[in-house]
PDB file of C-alpha atoms in Angstrom:
ATOM      1  CA  MET A 109      96.910 116.027 127.120  1.00  0.00           C
ATOM      2  CA  ALA A 110      93.114 116.223 126.962  1.00  0.00           C
ATOM      3  CA  LYS A 111      91.263 119.406 127.812  1.00  0.00           C
ATOM      4  CA  THR A 112      89.537 119.800 131.144  1.00  0.00           C
ATOM      5  CA  TYR A 113      86.128 121.396 131.591  1.00  0.00           C
ATOM      6  CA  LYS A 114      86.795 125.039 132.418  1.00  0.00           C
ATOM      7  CA  PRO A 115      83.647 125.734 134.517  1.00  0.00           C
ATOM      8  CA  LEU A 116      84.578 122.881 136.866  1.00  0.00           C
ATOM      9  CA  ASP A 117      88.206 124.010 136.982  1.00  0.00           C
ATOM     10  CA  LYS A 118      87.092 127.550 137.807  1.00  0.00           C
ATOM     11  CA  LEU A 119      84.801 126.335 140.600  1.00  0.00           C
ATOM     12  CA  LEU A 120      87.529 124.154 142.119  1.00  0.00           C
ATOM     13  CA  LYS A 121      90.117 126.951 141.858  1.00  0.00           C
ATOM     14  CA  SER A 122      87.716 129.319 143.654  1.00  0.00           C
ATOM     15  CA  THR A 123      88.415 127.340 146.836  1.00  0.00           C
ATOM     16  CA  GLY A 124      92.029 128.532 146.858  1.00  0.00           C
ATOM     17  CA  MET A 125      93.211 124.924 146.961  1.00  0.00           C
ATOM     18  CA  THR A 126      95.375 123.183 144.381  1.00  0.00           C
ATOM     19  CA  PHE A 127      93.931 120.265 142.446  1.00  0.00           C
ATOM     20  CA  THR A 128      96.414 117.996 144.220  1.00  0.00           C
ATOM     21  CA  ALA A 129      95.255 119.220 147.639  1.00  0.00           C
ATOM     22  CA  ILE A 130      91.606 118.743 146.681  1.00  0.00           C
ATOM     23  CA  ALA A 131      92.262 115.200 145.476  1.00  0.00           C
ATOM     24  CA  GLU A 132      94.214 114.330 148.620  1.00  0.00           C
ATOM     25  CA  LYS A 133      91.608 115.791 150.962  1.00  0.00           C
ATOM     26  CA  ALA A 134      88.799 114.069 149.008  1.00  0.00           C
ATOM     27  CA  ASP A 135      90.678 110.761 149.358  1.00  0.00           C
ATOM     28  CA  MET A 136      91.257 110.195 145.649  1.00  0.00           C
ATOM     29  CA  GLU A 137      94.241 110.004 143.342  1.00  0.00           C
ATOM     30  CA  ASP A 138      95.348 113.064 141.351  1.00  0.00           C
ATOM     31  CA  TYR A 139      94.636 111.282 138.068  1.00  0.00           C
ATOM     32  CA  THR A 140      91.100 110.460 139.228  1.00  0.00           C
ATOM     33  CA  LEU A 141      90.319 114.121 139.832  1.00  0.00           C
ATOM     34  CA  TYR A 142      91.974 114.972 136.510  1.00  0.00           C
ATOM     35  CA  ARG A 143      89.712 112.494 134.678  1.00  0.00           C
ATOM     36  CA  LEU A 144      86.675 113.944 136.427  1.00  0.00           C
ATOM     37  CA  ARG A 145      87.777 117.416 135.318  1.00  0.00           C
ATOM     38  CA  GLN A 146      87.910 116.096 131.746  1.00  0.00           C
ATOM     39  CA  ARG A 147      84.441 114.540 131.925  1.00  0.00           C
ATOM     40  CA  PRO A 148      82.365 115.958 134.814  1.00  0.00           C
ATOM     41  CA  SER A 149      79.380 113.801 133.826  1.00  0.00           C
ATOM     42  CA  LYS A 150      81.214 111.007 135.660  1.00  0.00           C
ATOM     43  CA  LEU A 151      80.681 112.822 138.981  1.00  0.00           C
ATOM     44  CA  ASN A 152      78.278 110.727 141.033  1.00  0.00           C
ATOM     45  CA  GLY A 153      76.680 111.511 144.381  1.00  0.00           C
ATOM     46  CA  GLU A 154      79.473 109.916 146.398  1.00  0.00           C
ATOM     47  CA  ILE A 155      82.227 111.768 144.551  1.00  0.00           C
ATOM     48  CA  ILE A 156      80.317 115.053 144.697  1.00  0.00           C
ATOM     49  CA  ALA A 157      79.949 114.602 148.474  1.00  0.00           C
ATOM     50  CA  LYS A 158      83.686 113.874 148.863  1.00  0.00           C
ATOM     51  CA  ILE A 159      84.708 116.936 146.866  1.00  0.00           C
ATOM     52  CA  SER A 160      82.155 119.084 148.677  1.00  0.00           C
ATOM     53  CA  ASN A 161      83.396 117.948 152.099  1.00  0.00           C
ATOM     54  CA  ALA A 162      87.019 118.475 151.064  1.00  0.00           C
ATOM     55  CA  THR A 163      86.510 121.961 149.628  1.00  0.00           C
ATOM     56  CA  GLY A 164      83.425 123.389 151.297  1.00  0.00           C
ATOM     57  CA  LEU A 165      81.761 123.814 147.892  1.00  0.00           C
ATOM     58  CA  ASP A 166      78.002 123.497 147.638  1.00  0.00           C
ATOM     59  CA  GLU A 167      77.067 120.035 146.335  1.00  0.00           C
ATOM     60  CA  THR A 168      74.381 121.622 144.164  1.00  0.00           C
ATOM     61  CA  LYS A 169      76.964 123.625 142.207  1.00  0.00           C
ATOM     62  CA  LEU A 170      78.988 120.486 141.511  1.00  0.00           C
ATOM     63  CA  PHE A 171      75.859 118.600 140.487  1.00  0.00           C
ATOM     64  CA  GLU A 172      74.780 121.422 138.146  1.00  0.00           C
ATOM     65  CA  ILE A 173      78.148 121.384 136.381  1.00  0.00           C
ATOM     66  CA  SER A 174      77.992 117.603 136.041  1.00  0.00           C
ATOM     67  CA  TYR A 175      74.417 117.724 134.763  1.00  0.00           C
ATOM     68  CA  PHE A 176      75.083 120.542 132.281  1.00  0.00           C
ATOM     69  CA  PHE A 177      78.128 118.717 130.920  1.00  0.00           C
ATOM     70  CA  ALA A 178      76.134 115.503 130.504  1.00  0.00           C
ATOM     71  CA  GLN A 179      73.235 117.273 128.800  1.00  0.00           C
ATOM     72  CA  LYS A 180      75.163 119.574 126.471  1.00  0.00           C
ATOM     73  CA  VAL A 181      78.713 118.415 125.928  1.00  0.00           C
ATOM     74  CA  ASP A 182      78.373 114.610 126.041  1.00  0.00           C
ATOM     75  CA  ILE A 183      75.299 114.684 123.809  1.00  0.00           C
ATOM     76  CA  SER A 184      76.895 116.990 121.224  1.00  0.00           C
ATOM     77  CA  GLN A 185      79.984 114.769 121.119  1.00  0.00           C
ATOM     78  CA  ARG A 186      77.828 111.706 120.426  1.00  0.00           C
ATOM     79  CA  LYS A 187      76.177 113.500 117.500  1.00  0.00           C
ATOM     80  CA  VAL A 188      79.569 114.246 115.940  1.00  0.00           C
ATOM     81  CA  SER A 189      80.835 110.662 116.250  1.00  0.00           C
TER      82      SER A 189
END
């Protein structure tokens, strides 16, 4: 099982909802949310809006996590490969 990105997990858990409940309320499959938790850079505006509406989280916080992951983690992984 691949690791998920802890800052995103922590933010989602702060809602008091389970990942399954978040996925259901955001109208996505569990595995889709799981894949997004593995690679938050795949969060686009539509998905961020869905998760924000489902959880009440600020869209900006979700975007910042996605952006940070894309800038730091994705880039460092490309350098290693």
